[in-house]
CSV table of C-alpha atoms in Angstrom, one decimal:
chain,number,residue,atom,x,y,z
Y,141,UNK,CA,1.0,56.5,86.3
Y,142,UNK,CA,-0.5,57.8,83.0
Y,143,UNK,CA,-0.9,55.7,79.8
Y,144,UNK,CA,-1.2,57.9,76.7
Y,145,UNK,CA,-2.6,55.9,73.8
Y,146,UNK,CA,-4.6,56.3,70.7
Y,147,UNK,CA,-7.7,54.4,71.9
Y,148,UNK,CA,-8.8,51.3,73.7
Y,149,UNK,CA,-9.8,49.4,70.6
Y,150,UNK,CA,-9.5,45.6,71.1
Y,151,UNK,CA,-5.9,44.7,70.7
Y,152,UNK,CA,-2.9,43.2,72.5
Y,153,UNK,CA,-1.4,46.5,73.6
Y,154,UNK,CA,-4.8,47.8,74.8
Y,155,UNK,CA,-5.7,44.7,76.8
Y,156,UNK,CA,-2.2,44.8,78.3
Y,157,UNK,CA,-2.6,48.4,79.5
Y,158,UNK,CA,-6.0,47.6,81.1
Y,159,UNK,CA,-4.6,44.5,82.7
Y,160,UNK,CA,-1.8,46.7,84.1
Y,161,UNK,CA,-4.4,49.1,85.5
Y,162,UNK,CA,-6.2,46.3,87.2
Y,163,UNK,CA,-3.1,44.9,88.8
Y,164,UNK,CA,-2.0,48.4,89.9
Y,165,UNK,CA,-5.5,48.9,91.4
Y,166,UNK,CA,-5.1,45.6,93.3
Y,167,UNK,CA,-1.8,46.9,94.7
Y,168,UNK,CA,-3.4,50.3,95.6
Y,169,UNK,CA,-1.7,52.3,92.9
Y,170,UNK,CA,-3.4,55.1,90.9
Y,171,UNK,CA,-3.6,54.8,87.1
Y,172,UNK,CA,-4.8,57.3,84.4
Y,173,UNK,CA,-5.5,56.9,80.7
Y,174,UNK,CA,-5.5,59.7,78.2
Y,175,UNK,CA,-6.9,58.5,74.8
Y,176,UNK,CA,-6.3,60.6,71.7
Y,177,UNK,CA,-9.2,59.3,69.6
Y,178,UNK,CA,-12.9,59.8,70.2
Y,179,UNK,CA,-14.7,57.4,72.6
Y,180,UNK,CA,-16.5,55.7,69.7
Y,181,UNK,CA,-13.1,54.2,68.6
Y,182,UNK,CA,-12.9,52.2,71.8
Y,183,UNK,CA,-14.1,48.7,72.5
Y,184,UNK,CA,-17.0,49.2,74.9
Y,185,UNK,CA,-16.2,46.3,77.2
Y,186,UNK,CA,-12.5,47.2,77.4
Y,187,UNK,CA,-13.3,50.8,78.1
Y,188,UNK,CA,-15.7,49.7,80.8
Y,189,UNK,CA,-13.0,47.6,82.4
Y,190,UNK,CA,-10.5,50.5,82.2
Y,191,UNK,CA,-12.9,52.8,84.0
Y,192,UNK,CA,-13.2,50.2,86.9
Y,193,UNK,CA,-9.5,50.4,87.6
Y,194,UNK,CA,-8.4,53.9,86.3
Y,195,UNK,CA,-9.4,57.4,85.5
Y,196,UNK,CA,-10.0,57.6,81.8
Y,197,UNK,CA,-9.8,60.9,79.8
Y,198,UNK,CA,-10.3,61.8,76.2
Y,199,UNK,CA,-9.1,64.7,74.1
Y,200,UNK,CA,-12.4,66.5,74.7
Y,201,UNK,CA,-11.6,66.5,78.4
Y,202,UNK,CA,-8.4,68.5,78.0
Y,203,UNK,CA,-9.0,70.4,74.8
Y,204,UNK,CA,-10.1,74.1,74.8
Y,205,UNK,CA,-12.2,73.7,71.7
Y,206,UNK,CA,-16.0,72.8,71.9
Y,207,UNK,CA,-16.7,69.1,72.4
Y,208,UNK,CA,-18.6,68.8,69.1
Y,209,UNK,CA,-15.5,69.9,67.2
Y,210,UNK,CA,-13.0,67.7,69.2
Y,211,UNK,CA,-15.1,64.6,68.4
Y,212,UNK,CA,-14.3,65.0,64.7
Y,213,UNK,CA,-10.5,65.5,65.1
Y,214,UNK,CA,-8.5,62.4,64.0
Y,215,UNK,CA,-5.6,61.1,66.1
Y,216,UNK,CA,-3.2,62.5,63.5
Y,217,UNK,CA,-4.1,66.1,64.4
Y,218,UNK,CA,-4.2,65.7,68.2
Y,219,UNK,CA,-1.0,67.7,68.6
Y,220,UNK,CA,-2.6,70.8,67.0
Y,221,UNK,CA,-5.3,71.2,69.7
Y,222,UNK,CA,-5.1,73.9,72.4
Y,223,UNK,CA,-5.1,72.6,76.0
Y,224,UNK,CA,-7.6,73.7,78.7
Y,225,UNK,CA,-6.0,75.5,81.7
Y,226,UNK,CA,-7.8,73.0,83.9
Y,227,UNK,CA,-5.8,70.1,82.5
Y,228,UNK,CA,-3.0,70.6,85.1
Y,229,UNK,CA,-5.5,69.7,87.9
Y,230,UNK,CA,-6.4,66.4,86.2
Y,231,UNK,CA,-2.9,65.0,86.2
Y,232,UNK,CA,-1.3,66.6,89.3
Y,233,UNK,CA,-0.6,63.2,90.9
Y,234,UNK,CA,1.0,61.7,87.8
Y,235,UNK,CA,4.7,60.7,88.4
Y,236,UNK,CA,5.2,58.3,85.4
Y,237,UNK,CA,4.0,58.5,81.8
Y,238,UNK,CA,4.2,55.5,79.5
Y,239,UNK,CA,3.6,55.4,75.7
Y,240,UNK,CA,3.8,52.9,72.9
Y,241,UNK,CA,4.5,54.9,69.8
Y,242,UNK,CA,5.9,58.2,68.4
Y,243,UNK,CA,2.8,60.3,68.3
Y,244,UNK,CA,1.9,59.5,71.9
Y,245,UNK,CA,5.5,60.4,72.9
Y,246,UNK,CA,5.2,63.7,71.2
Y,247,UNK,CA,1.8,64.3,72.8
Y,248,UNK,CA,3.5,63.7,76.2
Y,249,UNK,CA,6.0,66.4,75.4
Y,250,UNK,CA,3.3,68.8,74.4
Y,251,UNK,CA,1.4,67.9,77.6
Y,252,UNK,CA,4.5,68.1,79.8
Y,253,UNK,CA,4.0,71.9,80.1
Y,254,UNK,CA,1.0,71.2,82.5
Y,255,UNK,CA,2.4,68.0,84.2
Y,256,UNK,CA,4.3,68.0,87.4
Y,257,UNK,CA,8.0,68.7,87.1
Y,258,UNK,CA,10.4,65.8,86.6
Y,259,UNK,CA,7.8,63.2,85.5
Y,260,UNK,CA,9.3,59.9,84.7
Y,261,UNK,CA,8.9,59.0,81.0
Y,262,UNK,CA,9.1,55.5,79.4
Y,263,UNK,CA,8.5,54.2,75.9
Y,264,UNK,CA,7.7,50.5,75.2
Y,265,UNK,CA,8.3,48.8,71.9
Y,266,UNK,CA,5.3,46.5,71.4
Y,267,UNK,CA,6.2,45.7,67.8
Y,268,UNK,CA,9.8,44.8,66.9
Y,269,UNK,CA,9.8,47.0,63.7
Y,270,UNK,CA,8.3,50.1,65.4
Y,271,UNK,CA,11.4,52.2,64.5
Y,272,UNK,CA,13.0,50.3,61.7
Y,273,UNK,CA,10.4,49.7,59.0
Y,274,UNK,CA,10.6,51.2,55.5
Y,275,UNK,CA,13.7,52.5,53.7
Y,276,UNK,CA,15.5,55.9,53.6
Y,277,UNK,CA,12.6,57.8,52.1
Y,278,UNK,CA,10.6,58.3,55.3
Y,279,UNK,CA,7.9,61.0,55.9
Y,280,UNK,CA,8.8,63.9,58.1
Y,281,UNK,CA,6.8,62.6,61.1
Y,282,UNK,CA,8.6,59.2,61.1
Y,283,UNK,CA,12.0,60.9,60.7
Y,284,UNK,CA,11.1,62.9,63.8
Y,285,UNK,CA,10.1,59.8,65.7
Y,286,UNK,CA,13.4,58.1,65.0
Y,287,UNK,CA,15.5,61.1,65.8
Y,288,UNK,CA,13.8,61.2,69.2
Y,289,UNK,CA,14.0,57.5,69.8
Y,290,UNK,CA,17.6,56.9,68.6
Y,291,UNK,CA,19.3,60.2,69.5
Y,292,UNK,CA,17.4,62.1,72.2
Y,293,UNK,CA,15.7,59.5,74.4
Y,294,UNK,CA,17.9,57.8,77.1
Y,295,UNK,CA,18.1,54.1,76.5
Y,296,UNK,CA,17.2,53.4,80.1
Y,297,UNK,CA,13.8,54.9,79.4
Y,298,UNK,CA,13.1,52.2,76.8
Y,299,UNK,CA,11.2,48.9,77.5
Y,300,UNK,CA,11.9,45.9,75.3
Y,301,UNK,CA,9.7,42.9,75.7
Y,302,UNK,CA,11.8,40.2,74.0
Y,303,UNK,CA,15.4,39.4,73.7
Y,304,UNK,CA,15.7,39.6,70.0
Y,305,UNK,CA,15.1,43.3,69.9
Y,306,UNK,CA,18.4,44.3,71.4
Y,307,UNK,CA,20.6,42.8,68.5
Y,308,UNK,CA,18.0,44.0,66.0
Y,309,UNK,CA,18.2,47.7,67.0
Y,310,UNK,CA,21.9,47.5,67.5
Y,311,UNK,CA,22.2,46.3,64.0
Y,312,UNK,CA,20.0,48.9,62.4
Y,313,UNK,CA,21.3,51.9,64.4
Y,314,UNK,CA,25.0,50.9,65.1
Y,315,UNK,CA,24.2,52.0,68.7
Y,316,UNK,CA,24.3,50.1,72.0
Y,317,UNK,CA,21.0,49.0,73.4
Y,318,UNK,CA,22.4,47.1,76.3
Y,319,UNK,CA,21.0,49.7,78.8
Y,320,UNK,CA,17.3,49.2,77.9
Y,321,UNK,CA,14.9,47.5,80.3
Y,322,UNK,CA,14.3,44.0,79.1
Y,323,UNK,CA,11.5,41.9,80.5
Y,324,UNK,CA,8.4,39.9,79.4
Y,325,UNK,CA,5.0,41.5,79.1
Y,326,UNK,CA,2.6,40.9,81.9
Y,327,UNK,CA,-0.4,38.9,80.7
Y,328,UNK,CA,-1.8,36.7,83.5
Y,329,UNK,CA,-2.6,37.0,87.1
Y,330,UNK,CA,-0.8,34.4,89.2
Y,331,UNK,CA,-4.0,33.2,90.8
Y,332,UNK,CA,-5.5,32.4,87.4
Y,333,UNK,CA,-2.8,29.8,86.6
Y,334,UNK,CA,-4.6,26.7,87.9
Y,335,UNK,CA,-5.3,23.1,87.0
Y,336,UNK,CA,-5.8,22.5,83.3
Y,337,UNK,CA,-9.3,22.6,82.0
Y,338,UNK,CA,-10.5,19.0,81.4
Y,339,UNK,CA,-12.0,18.9,78.0
Y,340,UNK,CA,-14.6,16.3,77.1
Y,341,UNK,CA,-13.2,13.3,75.0
Y,342,UNK,CA,-13.9,14.1,71.4
Y,343,UNK,CA,-12.4,12.5,68.3
Y,344,UNK,CA,-12.4,15.8,66.5
Y,345,UNK,CA,-9.3,18.0,66.9
Y,346,UNK,CA,-10.5,21.6,67.7
Y,347,UNK,CA,-8.1,24.4,66.8
Y,348,UNK,CA,-8.6,28.1,67.5
Y,349,UNK,CA,-7.0,31.5,66.9
Y,350,UNK,CA,-8.0,34.8,68.5
Y,351,UNK,CA,-6.8,38.2,67.3
Y,352,UNK,CA,-7.1,41.0,64.8
Y,353,UNK,CA,-7.2,39.9,61.2
Y,354,UNK,CA,-4.4,42.1,59.9
Y,355,UNK,CA,-1.8,41.6,57.2
Y,356,UNK,CA,1.2,40.9,59.4
Y,357,UNK,CA,-0.5,37.9,61.0
Y,358,UNK,CA,0.1,35.7,58.0
Y,359,UNK,CA,-0.3,32.5,60.0
Y,360,UNK,CA,-4.1,32.9,59.8
Y,361,UNK,CA,-3.8,32.2,56.0
Y,362,UNK,CA,-1.2,29.5,56.4
Y,363,UNK,CA,-3.4,27.6,58.9
Y,364,UNK,CA,-6.0,27.1,56.2
Y,365,UNK,CA,-3.5,25.1,54.1
Y,366,UNK,CA,-2.6,23.1,57.2
Y,367,UNK,CA,-6.2,22.2,58.0
Y,368,UNK,CA,-6.8,21.2,54.3
Y,369,UNK,CA,-3.6,19.0,54.4
Y,370,UNK,CA,-4.6,17.3,57.7
Y,371,UNK,CA,-8.1,16.6,56.4
Y,372,UNK,CA,-6.6,14.8,53.4
Y,373,UNK,CA,-4.6,12.7,55.8
Y,374,UNK,CA,-7.9,11.7,57.5
Y,375,UNK,CA,-7.7,13.9,60.6
Y,376,UNK,CA,-11.1,15.0,61.9
Y,377,UNK,CA,-10.6,18.7,62.6
Y,378,UNK,CA,-12.2,22.1,63.0
Y,379,UNK,CA,-10.7,25.5,63.1
Y,380,UNK,CA,-12.4,28.6,64.6
Y,381,UNK,CA,-11.0,32.1,64.0
Y,382,UNK,CA,-12.1,34.9,66.3
Y,383,UNK,CA,-11.4,38.5,65.4
Y,384,UNK,CA,-12.1,41.1,62.8
Y,385,UNK,CA,-10.0,43.3,60.6
Y,386,UNK,CA,-9.1,44.2,57.1
Y,387,UNK,CA,-8.1,40.7,56.1
Y,388,UNK,CA,-11.5,39.1,56.9
Y,389,UNK,CA,-12.8,39.0,53.4
Y,390,UNK,CA,-9.6,37.6,52.0
Y,391,UNK,CA,-9.6,34.8,54.6
Y,392,UNK,CA,-13.2,33.9,53.8
Y,393,UNK,CA,-12.4,33.8,50.1
Y,394,UNK,CA,-9.5,31.4,50.8
Y,395,UNK,CA,-11.7,29.2,53.0
Y,396,UNK,CA,-14.2,28.9,50.2
Y,397,UNK,CA,-11.6,28.2,47.6
Y,398,UNK,CA,-10.2,25.3,49.7
Y,399,UNK,CA,-13.8,24.0,50.3
Y,400,UNK,CA,-13.3,24.4,54.1
Y,401,UNK,CA,-16.6,26.2,54.8
Y,402,UNK,CA,-17.8,23.2,56.9
Y,403,UNK,CA,-14.7,23.0,59.1
Y,404,UNK,CA,-13.3,26.5,59.3
Y,405,UNK,CA,-15.4,29.3,60.7
Y,406,UNK,CA,-14.8,33.1,61.1
Y,407,UNK,CA,-16.5,33.7,64.4
Y,408,UNK,CA,-16.1,37.5,64.6
Y,409,UNK,CA,-14.9,39.5,67.5
Y,410,UNK,CA,-14.5,37.7,70.9
Y,411,UNK,CA,-15.3,39.8,74.0
Y,412,UNK,CA,-12.3,39.9,76.3
Y,413,UNK,CA,-14.3,38.7,79.3
Y,414,UNK,CA,-15.2,35.5,77.4
Y,415,UNK,CA,-11.7,34.6,76.3
Y,416,UNK,CA,-11.0,32.1,79.1
Y,417,UNK,CA,-14.3,30.3,78.8
Y,418,UNK,CA,-14.1,30.0,75.0
Y,419,UNK,CA,-10.4,29.2,74.5
Y,420,UNK,CA,-10.2,26.6,77.3
Y,421,UNK,CA,-12.7,24.5,75.3
Y,422,UNK,CA,-10.2,23.9,72.4
Y,423,UNK,CA,-7.4,21.5,72.0
Y,424,UNK,CA,-4.8,23.8,70.4
Y,425,UNK,CA,-4.5,27.5,70.1
Y,426,UNK,CA,-2.5,29.1,67.2
Y,427,UNK,CA,-1.5,32.7,67.6
Y,428,UNK,CA,0.9,35.3,68.9
Y,429,UNK,CA,1.0,38.4,71.1
Y,430,UNK,CA,-0.5,38.4,74.6
Y,431,UNK,CA,-3.3,35.9,73.5
Y,432,UNK,CA,-0.9,33.0,73.3
Y,433,UNK,CA,0.3,33.6,76.8
Y,434,UNK,CA,-3.3,33.8,78.1
Y,435,UNK,CA,-4.3,30.7,76.2
Y,436,UNK,CA,-1.3,28.8,77.7
Y,437,UNK,CA,-2.2,29.9,81.2
Y,438,UNK,CA,-5.5,28.1,80.7
Y,439,UNK,CA,-3.8,24.8,79.9
Y,440,UNK,CA,-4.5,25.1,76.2
Y,441,UNK,CA,-1.5,23.8,74.3
Y,442,UNK,CA,-0.5,26.7,72.0
Y,443,UNK,CA,1.5,26.8,68.8
Y,444,UNK,CA,3.4,30.0,68.0
Y,445,UNK,CA,2.0,31.9,65.0
Y,446,UNK,CA,5.0,33.8,63.6
Y,447,UNK,CA,4.3,37.3,62.3
Y,448,UNK,CA,5.2,38.1,58.7
Y,449,UNK,CA,6.2,34.5,57.9
Y,450,UNK,CA,5.7,33.4,54.3
Y,451,UNK,CA,5.1,29.7,54.9
Y,452,UNK,CA,3.1,27.4,57.2
Y,453,UNK,CA,6.0,27.0,59.7
Y,454,UNK,CA,6.4,27.7,63.4
Y,455,UNK,CA,8.9,27.5,66.3
Y,456,UNK,CA,6.6,24.9,67.9
Y,457,UNK,CA,4.6,24.9,71.1
Y,458,UNK,CA,4.9,27.9,73.4
Y,459,UNK,CA,5.9,25.7,76.3
Y,460,UNK,CA,9.0,24.5,74.5
Y,461,UNK,CA,10.6,27.9,73.7
Y,462,UNK,CA,13.9,28.6,75.4
Y,463,UNK,CA,13.2,32.3,76.2
Y,464,UNK,CA,10.3,34.8,76.3
Y,465,UNK,CA,10.6,35.9,72.6
Y,466,UNK,CA,8.2,34.3,70.2
Y,467,UNK,CA,6.4,36.7,67.8
Y,468,UNK,CA,9.1,37.6,65.2
Y,469,UNK,CA,10.6,35.5,62.4
Y,470,UNK,CA,14.2,34.5,62.6
Y,471,UNK,CA,14.4,33.7,66.4
Y,472,UNK,CA,14.7,29.9,66.4
Y,473,UNK,CA,14.6,26.9,64.0
Y,474,UNK,CA,11.3,26.4,62.3
Y,475,UNK,CA,9.3,23.3,61.3
Y,476,UNK,CA,6.0,22.7,59.5
Y,477,UNK,CA,3.0,23.5,61.7
Y,478,UNK,CA,1.4,20.2,60.7
Y,479,UNK,CA,4.3,18.4,62.3
Y,480,UNK,CA,3.6,19.9,65.7
Y,481,UNK,CA,-0.1,19.1,65.4
Y,482,UNK,CA,0.7,15.5,64.5
Y,483,UNK,CA,3.0,15.4,67.6
Y,484,UNK,CA,0.1,16.6,69.8
Y,485,UNK,CA,-2.1,13.8,68.4
Y,486,UNK,CA,0.5,11.2,69.3
Y,487,UNK,CA,0.6,12.1,73.1
Y,488,UNK,CA,-0.8,9.7,75.6
Y,489,UNK,CA,-3.3,11.1,78.2
Y,490,UNK,CA,-0.6,11.4,80.8
Y,491,UNK,CA,1.9,13.0,78.5
Y,492,UNK,CA,-0.9,15.4,77.4
Y,493,UNK,CA,-1.7,16.3,81.0
Y,494,UNK,CA,2.0,17.1,81.7
Y,495,UNK,CA,2.3,19.1,78.5
Y,496,UNK,CA,-0.7,21.3,79.5
Y,497,UNK,CA,1.0,21.8,82.9
Y,498,UNK,CA,4.2,22.8,81.1
Y,499,UNK,CA,2.3,25.5,79.2
Y,500,UNK,CA,0.9,27.0,82.4
Y,501,UNK,CA,4.4,27.0,84.0
Y,502,UNK,CA,5.7,28.9,80.9
Y,503,UNK,CA,2.8,31.4,81.1
Y,504,UNK,CA,3.7,32.1,84.8
Y,505,UNK,CA,6.8,33.9,83.6
Y,506,UNK,CA,4.5,36.6,82.2
Y,507,UNK,CA,2.8,37.6,85.4
Y,508,UNK,CA,1.2,41.0,85.8
Y,509,UNK,CA,2.5,41.4,89.3
Y,510,UNK,CA,6.1,41.1,88.2
Y,511,UNK,CA,5.5,43.4,85.2
Y,512,UNK,CA,4.1,46.2,87.4
Y,513,UNK,CA,7.3,45.8,89.5
Y,514,UNK,CA,9.5,45.9,86.4
Y,515,UNK,CA,7.8,49.1,85.2
Y,516,UNK,CA,8.4,50.8,88.6
Y,517,UNK,CA,12.0,49.7,89.1
Y,518,UNK,CA,13.2,51.2,85.9
Y,519,UNK,CA,15.4,54.4,86.4
Y,520,UNK,CA,13.5,57.6,87.0
Y,521,UNK,CA,14.5,59.6,84.0
Y,522,UNK,CA,12.9,62.5,82.3
Y,523,UNK,CA,12.9,63.7,78.7
Y,524,UNK,CA,15.5,66.5,78.5
Y,525,UNK,CA,13.8,69.9,78.9
Y,526,UNK,CA,15.4,71.3,75.7
Y,527,UNK,CA,14.1,68.3,73.7
Y,528,UNK,CA,10.6,68.6,75.1
Y,529,UNK,CA,10.4,72.3,74.5
Y,530,UNK,CA,11.6,72.1,70.9
Y,531,UNK,CA,9.1,69.3,70.1
Y,532,UNK,CA,6.2,71.1,71.7
Y,533,UNK,CA,6.6,74.3,69.7
Y,534,UNK,CA,3.6,75.1,67.5
Y,535,UNK,CA,5.5,75.0,64.2
Y,536,UNK,CA,7.0,71.6,64.9
Y,537,UNK,CA,3.6,70.2,66.0
Y,538,UNK,CA,1.9,71.5,62.8
Y,539,UNK,CA,4.6,70.0,60.6
Y,540,UNK,CA,4.5,66.7,62.4
Y,541,UNK,CA,0.7,66.5,62.4
Y,542,UNK,CA,0.3,67.4,58.7
Y,543,UNK,CA,3.0,64.9,57.7
Y,544,UNK,CA,1.3,62.1,59.7
Y,545,UNK,CA,-2.2,63.0,58.3
Y,546,UNK,CA,-1.0,63.2,54.7
Y,547,UNK,CA,1.0,60.0,54.9
Y,548,UNK,CA,-2.0,58.1,56.3
Y,549,UNK,CA,-4.3,59.6,53.7
Y,550,UNK,CA,-1.9,58.6,50.8
Y,551,UNK,CA,-1.7,55.0,52.2
Y,552,UNK,CA,-5.5,54.8,52.4
Y,553,UNK,CA,-5.8,56.1,48.8
Y,554,UNK,CA,-3.4,53.4,47.7
Y,555,UNK,CA,-5.5,50.8,49.5
Y,556,UNK,CA,-2.5,50.2,51.8
Y,557,UNK,CA,-1.7,50.7,55.5
Y,558,UNK,CA,1.3,51.0,57.8
Y,559,UNK,CA,0.9,47.3,58.7
Y,560,UNK,CA,1.4,46.4,55.1
Y,561,UNK,CA,4.5,48.6,54.9
Y,562,UNK,CA,5.9,46.7,57.9
Y,563,UNK,CA,5.2,43.4,56.2
Y,564,UNK,CA,7.1,44.6,53.1
Y,565,UNK,CA,10.0,45.6,55.3
Y,566,UNK,CA,10.1,42.2,56.9
Y,567,UNK,CA,10.0,40.4,53.6
Y,568,UNK,CA,12.8,42.5,52.2
Y,569,UNK,CA,14.9,41.7,55.2
Y,570,UNK,CA,14.3,38.0,54.8
Y,571,UNK,CA,15.3,38.1,51.2
Y,572,UNK,CA,18.5,40.0,52.0
């Protein structure tokens, strides 16, 4: 199996891909990574882990241009690079290619000329708005992405990882998405789901969040208001935020404005290998993505941080959710986050022990072993040859790459990003 991705920067998708490679290695299955950005874009620890369980290649390994040139080529222009004739030998055993976004799907179609015939292709939606952000004025590259996703890719080649995405995409496209593969992401190894970590008795409530500090994770900002409110009510509390990203300075400014410098701390990036040891020492985790599943598997009670939400509200504790969807707004009834924390504080020692166990039981639904099986049992379907050929022609690749590069440059000049565009889309939908 080959994962084509931008890089192995620290993030939920990237850690999931590495976890999958590890589980596949345990099961004796071969895995490859092809990363379209220079090695310096990768998290060193995550890349090291990937190399333990898979063969990892970069553009410089398959590009016919000199290495010193390839190292300066941005992801946006990867489709324009000529391939080495030796590339075919690298991936001769590949029988399944998986991607997480449009540019990687198009790179697969370009690469398919040197891959074995009839390679299975699948595309996973790791963000619910991947193909429905923005309005009708979309750049060329995104129109091409959506034409491929909605009209050329067989729905049985698509992976959805939460139940809410089926009605969402049926609503925006007026198409049926009943044929997609629907299952939860694999996050934890079954053997890691053990007895809850026994925390030392401490009158101070310790909260923690772990993840990239990006605009759509609005709960990071809302939690500061929650902490300030609980302090006014006399609760002894601390809140540590692990991660880095474009919102770091804004978070620090709000921490200072609320006079929370002594109780809220921005801890910087947390190495993946230390996640379990660090997070298991806290009382409550607040977050989303794969991190909330991993935190729950440790017996750390976890409150869902809803992405894009405008107020300090949540669906509640991860263990109490009815299904395996939890990231997006609009899934279930919401209540103030402070109310869930106050409920936690009211639990007796025995009730708390059972609540921790309930979180671990919920996390078990997200086992890597089952996820590997789900990836493999999906239908063996290929991208139609005519589609692949049309989208790998030089003129198309040049138009696509130039559009993507210019769109990214314009957003950067406006001090904006695709993440912020997605947030704006979410807000507009809530208003409507």
